[in-house]
PDB file of C-alpha atoms in Angstrom:
ATOM      1  CA  ALA A  67     -93.189 124.283 -44.691  1.00  0.00           C
ATOM      2  CA  SER A  68     -95.086 123.966 -41.666  1.00  0.00           C
ATOM      3  CA  LEU A  69     -94.528 121.679 -38.626  1.00  0.00           C
ATOM      4  CA  SER A  70     -97.747 120.136 -39.505  1.00  0.00           C
ATOM      5  CA  SER A  71     -96.605 119.773 -43.101  1.00  0.00           C
ATOM      6  CA  PHE A  72     -93.397 118.136 -41.684  1.00  0.00           C
ATOM      7  CA  LYS A  73     -95.197 115.676 -39.450  1.00  0.00           C
ATOM      8  CA  SER A  74     -97.037 114.380 -42.610  1.00  0.00           C
ATOM      9  CA  LYS A  75     -94.300 114.057 -44.791  1.00  0.00           C
ATOM     10  CA  GLN A  76     -92.038 111.957 -41.719  1.00  0.00           C
ATOM     11  CA  LYS A  77     -91.866 107.787 -42.789  1.00  0.00           C
ATOM     12  CA  ILE A  78     -90.923 105.538 -40.260  1.00  0.00           C
ATOM     13  CA  SER A  79     -87.773 103.622 -41.347  1.00  0.00           C
ATOM     14  CA  PRO A  80     -87.611  99.181 -41.888  1.00  0.00           C
ATOM     15  CA  ALA A  81     -85.293  99.559 -38.691  1.00  0.00           C
ATOM     16  CA  THR A  82     -87.429 101.710 -36.536  1.00  0.00           C
ATOM     17  CA  LYS A  83     -90.448  98.793 -37.446  1.00  0.00           C
ATOM     18  CA  GLN A  84     -88.449  96.026 -37.201  1.00  0.00           C
ATOM     19  CA  LEU A  85     -87.520  97.111 -33.338  1.00  0.00           C
ATOM     20  CA  SER A  86     -91.381  98.066 -32.758  1.00  0.00           C
ATOM     21  CA  GLN A  87     -92.168  94.353 -33.240  1.00  0.00           C
ATOM     22  CA  ILE A  88     -89.174  92.989 -31.389  1.00  0.00           C
ATOM     23  CA  ILE A  89     -90.417  94.677 -28.011  1.00  0.00           C
ATOM     24  CA  SER A  90     -94.121  93.733 -28.620  1.00  0.00           C
ATOM     25  CA  THR A  91     -92.778  90.109 -28.963  1.00  0.00           C
ATOM     26  CA  MET A  92     -90.180  90.411 -25.689  1.00  0.00           C
ATOM     27  CA  PHE A  93     -92.973  92.919 -23.689  1.00  0.00           C
ATOM     28  CA  PRO A  94     -96.549  92.319 -24.329  1.00  0.00           C
ATOM     29  CA  SER A  95     -97.700  93.689 -21.359  1.00  0.00           C
ATOM     30  CA  LEU A  96     -96.884  96.821 -22.645  1.00  0.00           C
ATOM     31  CA  GLY A  97     -99.218  96.376 -25.661  1.00  0.00           C
ATOM     32  CA  GLY A  98     -96.184  96.493 -28.272  1.00  0.00           C
ATOM     33  CA  ALA A  99     -95.822  99.535 -30.646  1.00  0.00           C
ATOM     34  CA  THR A 100     -97.510 100.283 -33.655  1.00  0.00           C
ATOM     35  CA  ALA A 101     -95.205 100.981 -37.010  1.00  0.00           C
ATOM     36  CA  ASN A 102     -97.134 104.470 -36.600  1.00  0.00           C
ATOM     37  CA  GLY A 103     -95.909 104.591 -32.688  1.00  0.00           C
ATOM     38  CA  GLY A 104     -99.515 104.221 -31.556  1.00  0.00           C
ATOM     39  CA  PRO A 105    -100.251 101.963 -28.609  1.00  0.00           C
ATOM     40  CA  GLY A 106    -100.683  97.958 -29.439  1.00  0.00           C
ATOM     41  CA  ALA A 107    -104.174  96.229 -29.358  1.00  0.00           C
ATOM     42  CA  ALA A 108    -105.035  95.157 -26.070  1.00  0.00           C
ATOM     43  CA  ALA A 109    -105.093  92.289 -24.390  1.00  0.00           C
ATOM     44  CA  ALA A 110    -107.341  89.252 -24.796  1.00  0.00           C
ATOM     45  CA  GLU A 111    -109.213  88.454 -22.081  1.00  0.00           C
ATOM     46  CA  PRO A 112    -108.925  84.544 -19.938  1.00  0.00           C
ATOM     47  CA  ALA A 113    -111.414  82.002 -21.642  1.00  0.00           C
ATOM     48  CA  PRO A 114    -114.214  81.650 -19.807  1.00  0.00           C
ATOM     49  CA  ALA A 115    -113.215  78.702 -16.728  1.00  0.00           C
ATOM     50  CA  LYS A 116    -114.957  75.143 -17.452  1.00  0.00           C
ATOM     51  CA  ASP A 117    -116.565  72.712 -15.238  1.00  0.00           C
ATOM     52  CA  GLY A 118    -114.132  69.456 -14.391  1.00  0.00           C
ATOM     53  CA  GLU A 119    -114.804  67.366 -17.245  1.00  0.00           C
ATOM     54  CA  GLY A 120    -113.962  64.154 -15.726  1.00  0.00           C
ATOM     55  CA  LEU A 121    -115.983  61.817 -12.752  1.00  0.00           C
ATOM     56  CA  ILE A 122    -113.866  62.325  -9.571  1.00  0.00           C
ATOM     57  CA  ASN A 123    -114.651  60.641  -6.217  1.00  0.00           C
ATOM     58  CA  LEU A 124    -115.575  64.612  -4.384  1.00  0.00           C
ATOM     59  CA  CYS A 125    -115.181  63.262  -0.835  1.00  0.00           C
ATOM     60  CA  ASP A 126    -111.211  64.698  -1.432  1.00  0.00           C
ATOM     61  CA  MET A 127    -112.591  67.468  -1.475  1.00  0.00           C
ATOM     62  CA  LEU A 128    -114.467  67.866   1.788  1.00  0.00           C
ATOM     63  CA  ASP A 129    -113.807  70.735   4.412  1.00  0.00           C
ATOM     64  CA  LYS A 130    -113.674  67.828   6.930  1.00  0.00           C
ATOM     65  CA  PRO A 131    -113.619  70.153  10.106  1.00  0.00           C
ATOM     66  CA  MET A 132    -116.756  71.511   8.805  1.00  0.00           C
ATOM     67  CA  CYS A 133    -118.516  68.097   8.826  1.00  0.00           C
ATOM     68  CA  TYR A 134    -119.986  65.960  11.129  1.00  0.00           C
ATOM     69  CA  ALA A 135    -122.485  63.469  12.355  1.00  0.00           C
ATOM     70  CA  ARG A 136    -125.322  63.319  14.714  1.00  0.00           C
ATOM     71  CA  ASN A 137    -126.005  59.823  16.588  1.00  0.00           C
ATOM     72  CA  GLU A 138    -122.672  58.426  15.770  1.00  0.00           C
ATOM     73  CA  ASN A 139    -120.956  55.405  17.747  1.00  0.00           C
ATOM     74  CA  THR A 140    -117.497  57.418  18.542  1.00  0.00           C
ATOM     75  CA  SER A 141    -115.369  53.769  18.584  1.00  0.00           C
ATOM     76  CA  TYR A 142    -117.002  53.333  14.590  1.00  0.00           C
ATOM     77  CA  PRO A 143    -117.126  57.552  13.424  1.00  0.00           C
ATOM     78  CA  LEU A 144    -118.197  59.564  10.369  1.00  0.00           C
ATOM     79  CA  GLY A 145    -114.337  59.346   9.539  1.00  0.00           C
ATOM     80  CA  ASN A 146    -114.074  55.813   9.031  1.00  0.00           C
ATOM     81  CA  LEU A 147    -116.269  55.966   5.968  1.00  0.00           C
ATOM     82  CA  PHE A 148    -113.440  57.128   3.786  1.00  0.00           C
ATOM     83  CA  ILE A 149    -110.511  54.778   4.879  1.00  0.00           C
ATOM     84  CA  GLY A 150    -111.459  52.133   2.324  1.00  0.00           C
ATOM     85  CA  ASP A 151    -111.931  49.314   5.234  1.00  0.00           C
ATOM     86  CA  SER A 152    -115.861  48.497   5.662  1.00  0.00           C
ATOM     87  CA  ARG A 153    -114.528  46.405   8.719  1.00  0.00           C
ATOM     88  CA  LEU A 154    -113.986  50.105  10.194  1.00  0.00           C
ATOM     89  CA  GLY A 155    -116.991  52.252   9.088  1.00  0.00           C
ATOM     90  CA  MET A 156    -118.917  54.013  11.288  1.00  0.00           C
ATOM     91  CA  GLN A 157    -122.090  52.850  13.147  1.00  0.00           C
ATOM     92  CA  SER A 158    -124.967  54.671  14.995  1.00  0.00           C
ATOM     93  CA  ASP A 159    -125.589  54.553  18.886  1.00  0.00           C
ATOM     94  CA  ALA A 160    -128.653  55.354  20.660  1.00  0.00           C
ATOM     95  CA  ASP A 161    -131.014  53.513  17.928  1.00  0.00           C
ATOM     96  CA  GLU A 162    -130.823  53.196  14.270  1.00  0.00           C
ATOM     97  CA  GLN A 163    -130.843  56.652  13.046  1.00  0.00           C
ATOM     98  CA  LEU A 164    -128.094  58.789  11.323  1.00  0.00           C
ATOM     99  CA  ILE A 165    -127.622  62.179  10.428  1.00  0.00           C
ATOM    100  CA  ILE A 166    -124.464  62.850   7.924  1.00  0.00           C
ATOM    101  CA  HIS A 167    -123.720  65.981   7.072  1.00  0.00           C
ATOM    102  CA  LEU A 168    -121.037  66.764   4.304  1.00  0.00           C
ATOM    103  CA  THR A 169    -119.383  70.357   3.615  1.00  0.00           C
ATOM    104  CA  PHE A 170    -117.153  70.650   0.400  1.00  0.00           C
ATOM    105  CA  GLN A 171    -114.321  72.818  -0.106  1.00  0.00           C
ATOM    106  CA  GLU A 172    -116.084  74.747  -2.811  1.00  0.00           C
ATOM    107  CA  PHE A 173    -119.179  74.236  -5.034  1.00  0.00           C
ATOM    108  CA  VAL A 174    -119.148  70.731  -6.665  1.00  0.00           C
ATOM    109  CA  LYS A 175    -121.691  69.344  -9.106  1.00  0.00           C
ATOM    110  CA  VAL A 176    -122.884  65.787  -7.473  1.00  0.00           C
ATOM    111  CA  LYS A 177    -123.814  63.140 -10.081  1.00  0.00           C
ATOM    112  CA  SER A 178    -124.585  59.533  -8.087  1.00  0.00           C
ATOM    113  CA  ILE A 179    -123.601  58.050  -4.560  1.00  0.00           C
ATOM    114  CA  LYS A 180    -122.459  54.812  -3.351  1.00  0.00           C
ATOM    115  CA  PHE A 181    -122.949  53.091   0.053  1.00  0.00           C
ATOM    116  CA  SER A 182    -121.199  50.303   0.734  1.00  0.00           C
ATOM    117  CA  GLU A 183    -122.077  47.570   3.033  1.00  0.00           C
ATOM    118  CA  TRP A 184    -120.213  46.902   6.481  1.00  0.00           C
ATOM    119  CA  ASN A 185    -117.834  44.638   6.755  1.00  0.00           C
ATOM    120  CA  MET A 186    -118.715  42.714   3.214  1.00  0.00           C
ATOM    121  CA  GLY A 187    -122.126  42.295   4.218  1.00  0.00           C
ATOM    122  CA  SER A 188    -121.565  40.245   7.552  1.00  0.00           C
ATOM    123  CA  ASN A 189    -124.637  41.748   9.253  1.00  0.00           C
ATOM    124  CA  PRO A 190    -127.581  42.374   6.495  1.00  0.00           C
ATOM    125  CA  ASP A 191    -130.185  43.679   9.169  1.00  0.00           C
ATOM    126  CA  MET A 192    -127.577  46.987  10.185  1.00  0.00           C
ATOM    127  CA  ASN A 193    -127.734  47.680   6.656  1.00  0.00           C
ATOM    128  CA  PRO A 194    -129.644  51.870   6.006  1.00  0.00           C
ATOM    129  CA  VAL A 195    -132.666  51.921   3.890  1.00  0.00           C
ATOM    130  CA  ASN A 196    -134.130  54.837   3.402  1.00  0.00           C
ATOM    131  CA  VAL A 197    -131.962  57.772   3.232  1.00  0.00           C
ATOM    132  CA  HIS A 198    -132.895  61.495   2.502  1.00  0.00           C
ATOM    133  CA  ILE A 199    -130.465  63.666   0.875  1.00  0.00           C
ATOM    134  CA  HIS A 200    -130.789  67.186   1.407  1.00  0.00           C
ATOM    135  CA  ILE A 201    -128.726  70.168  -0.463  1.00  0.00           C
ATOM    136  CA  ASN A 202    -127.097  73.178   1.468  1.00  0.00           C
ATOM    137  CA  ARG A 203    -128.806  72.950   4.497  1.00  0.00           C
ATOM    138  CA  ASN A 204    -126.995  73.348   7.290  1.00  0.00           C
ATOM    139  CA  ASN A 205    -126.895  72.784  11.393  1.00  0.00           C
ATOM    140  CA  LEU A 206    -130.133  70.168  10.681  1.00  0.00           C
ATOM    141  CA  GLY A 207    -130.907  67.907  14.221  1.00  0.00           C
ATOM    142  CA  PHE A 208    -133.104  65.355  14.591  1.00  0.00           C
ATOM    143  CA  GLU A 209    -136.085  67.104  15.415  1.00  0.00           C
ATOM    144  CA  ASP A 210    -136.533  69.421  12.473  1.00  0.00           C
ATOM    145  CA  ILE A 211    -135.071  67.041   9.980  1.00  0.00           C
ATOM    146  CA  GLU A 212    -138.440  65.227   9.281  1.00  0.00           C
ATOM    147  CA  ASP A 213    -140.005  68.691   8.808  1.00  0.00           C
ATOM    148  CA  VAL A 214    -137.990  69.354   5.695  1.00  0.00           C
ATOM    149  CA  ASP A 215    -138.371  68.447   2.282  1.00  0.00           C
ATOM    150  CA  PRO A 216    -135.367  66.301   1.060  1.00  0.00           C
ATOM    151  CA  ALA A 217    -134.025  67.088  -2.276  1.00  0.00           C
ATOM    152  CA  GLN A 218    -134.092  63.734  -2.765  1.00  0.00           C
ATOM    153  CA  THR A 219    -134.483  59.912  -1.047  1.00  0.00           C
ATOM    154  CA  ILE A 220    -133.328  57.012  -2.017  1.00  0.00           C
ATOM    155  CA  THR A 221    -134.297  53.283  -1.471  1.00  0.00           C
ATOM    156  CA  LEU A 222    -131.331  50.374  -0.662  1.00  0.00           C
ATOM    157  CA  THR A 223    -130.933  47.308  -0.645  1.00  0.00           C
ATOM    158  CA  ALA A 224    -129.135  44.520   0.000  1.00  0.00           C
ATOM    159  CA  ALA A 225    -127.550  44.240  -4.028  1.00  0.00           C
ATOM    160  CA  ASP A 226    -127.183  48.103  -3.743  1.00  0.00           C
ATOM    161  CA  LEU A 227    -125.217  48.056  -0.561  1.00  0.00           C
ATOM    162  CA  GLN A 228    -121.957  45.772  -2.484  1.00  0.00           C
ATOM    163  CA  ASP A 229    -119.177  46.358  -3.732  1.00  0.00           C
ATOM    164  CA  VAL A 230    -119.741  45.458  -7.258  1.00  0.00           C
ATOM    165  CA  SER A 231    -122.737  47.544  -7.464  1.00  0.00           C
ATOM    166  CA  ASP A 232    -122.426  50.622  -9.297  1.00  0.00           C
ATOM    167  CA  ALA A 233    -123.672  53.693  -7.271  1.00  0.00           C
ATOM    168  CA  ILE A 234    -126.932  55.578  -7.056  1.00  0.00           C
ATOM    169  CA  ASP A 235    -127.885  58.218  -9.598  1.00  0.00           C
ATOM    170  CA  LEU A 236    -129.100  61.205  -8.709  1.00  0.00           C
ATOM    171  CA  TYR A 237    -131.500  64.176  -9.947  1.00  0.00           C
ATOM    172  CA  TYR A 238    -128.654  65.467 -11.976  1.00  0.00           C
ATOM    173  CA  VAL A 239    -130.941  68.783 -12.475  1.00  0.00           C
ATOM    174  CA  LYS A 240    -130.732  69.400  -8.531  1.00  0.00           C
ATOM    175  CA  PHE A 241    -127.156  68.608  -7.082  1.00  0.00           C
ATOM    176  CA  GLN A 242    -125.542  71.763  -9.522  1.00  0.00           C
ATOM    177  CA  ARG A 243    -124.628  73.579  -7.041  1.00  0.00           C
ATOM    178  CA  VAL A 244    -123.675  71.615  -4.183  1.00  0.00           C
ATOM    179  CA  LYS A 245    -121.623  73.358  -1.364  1.00  0.00           C
ATOM    180  CA  SER A 246    -123.241  70.703   1.302  1.00  0.00           C
ATOM    181  CA  LEU A 247    -124.927  67.340   1.375  1.00  0.00           C
ATOM    182  CA  THR A 248    -126.833  66.461   4.168  1.00  0.00           C
ATOM    183  CA  PHE A 249    -127.529  62.695   4.861  1.00  0.00           C
ATOM    184  CA  PHE A 250    -130.711  61.441   7.119  1.00  0.00           C
ATOM    185  CA  ILE A 251    -130.476  57.887   7.453  1.00  0.00           C
ATOM    186  CA  GLU A 252    -134.030  57.524   8.953  1.00  0.00           C
ATOM    187  CA  ASP A 253    -134.292  53.722   9.372  1.00  0.00           C
ATOM    188  CA  ASN A 254    -132.592  49.522   8.190  1.00  0.00           C
ATOM    189  CA  ALA A 255    -132.894  46.212   7.055  1.00  0.00           C
ATOM    190  CA  GLY A 256    -134.056  45.550  11.110  1.00  0.00           C
ATOM    191  CA  ALA A 257    -131.512  45.845  13.971  1.00  0.00           C
ATOM    192  CA  ASP A 258    -130.847  47.975  16.368  1.00  0.00           C
ATOM    193  CA  ILE A 259    -128.281  50.036  15.147  1.00  0.00           C
ATOM    194  CA  THR A 260    -127.531  50.962  11.582  1.00  0.00           C
ATOM    195  CA  ALA A 261    -123.662  50.346  10.016  1.00  0.00           C
ATOM    196  CA  ILE A 262    -121.990  51.721   7.144  1.00  0.00           C
ATOM    197  CA  GLY A 263    -118.995  50.143   5.766  1.00  0.00           C
ATOM    198  CA  GLY A 264    -117.706  53.483   3.626  1.00  0.00           C
ATOM    199  CA  LEU A 265    -119.458  55.951   1.665  1.00  0.00           C
ATOM    200  CA  GLN A 266    -118.444  57.533  -2.350  1.00  0.00           C
ATOM    201  CA  ILE A 267    -119.818  61.213  -3.917  1.00  0.00           C
ATOM    202  CA  MET A 268    -119.551  61.210  -7.502  1.00  0.00           C
ATOM    203  CA  GLY A 269    -119.362  64.174  -9.124  1.00  0.00           C
ATOM    204  CA  ARG A 270    -117.483  67.376 -10.442  1.00  0.00           C
ATOM    205  CA  THR A 271    -116.084  70.718  -9.721  1.00  0.00           C
ATOM    206  CA  VAL A 272    -117.867  73.777 -10.910  1.00  0.00           C
ATOM    207  CA  ALA A 273    -116.166  75.850 -12.698  1.00  0.00           C
ATOM    208  CA  THR A 274    -114.806  79.124 -10.735  1.00  0.00           C
ATOM    209  CA  THR A 275    -113.447  82.648 -12.143  1.00  0.00           C
ATOM    210  CA  ASN A 276    -110.242  83.262 -10.781  1.00  0.00           C
ATOM    211  CA  MET A 277    -109.993  87.100 -10.388  1.00  0.00           C
ATOM    212  CA  ASN A 278    -106.325  87.491 -10.836  1.00  0.00           C
ATOM    213  CA  ASP A 279    -106.515  86.922 -14.851  1.00  0.00           C
ATOM    214  CA  PHE A 280    -108.195  89.818 -14.647  1.00  0.00           C
ATOM    215  CA  LYS A 281    -106.119  92.281 -13.246  1.00  0.00           C
ATOM    216  CA  LYS A 282    -104.900  94.871 -15.445  1.00  0.00           C
ATOM    217  CA  GLN A 283    -101.831  94.603 -17.373  1.00  0.00           C
ATOM    218  CA  GLY A 284     -99.900  97.061 -18.384  1.00  0.00           C
TER     219      GLY A 284
END
């Protein structure tokens, strides 16, 4: 008989099939062996990444060395906004205007923001009023920030700043891929300087792809 005829008559014993299944189970990166000795099916692609499902305080994800403020009182600096004590909040210096620039460690979706009153509302004239919010703008200063259209402007009332008040929802569709936020506090309720007790930014993380999941296997 010819060699091709001999090959066509070969049969795989049950023991060989069982061994093939064991190897496929124990060593999936090898692709597994099929009953006829061929390679197994290709490994499945990883599932698509998902956005964060729950709202979190995105201030916990700040890239702090990249954050800064303009016209801040160095005795009441930007970092005080995130320590949870309104008596040690942030104040402006020369006048009532402030620029606060916050950079995140990764892209985020921003749903709402919450400014809190200074020192539990003991100085209401120092409350910020008109706040312009810019997205992904770097190095804005007082010399040019009024010439740039903000993504949104909010007007704060004394009630908005109380701890018991809800956060203010933003135009969510505009805040879907945010790496930085710049707040321009244009004015306050009448005092010479502005004071803020705290700041929270609520939102979600944005799905990113881990390229390690796509490394060639086997």
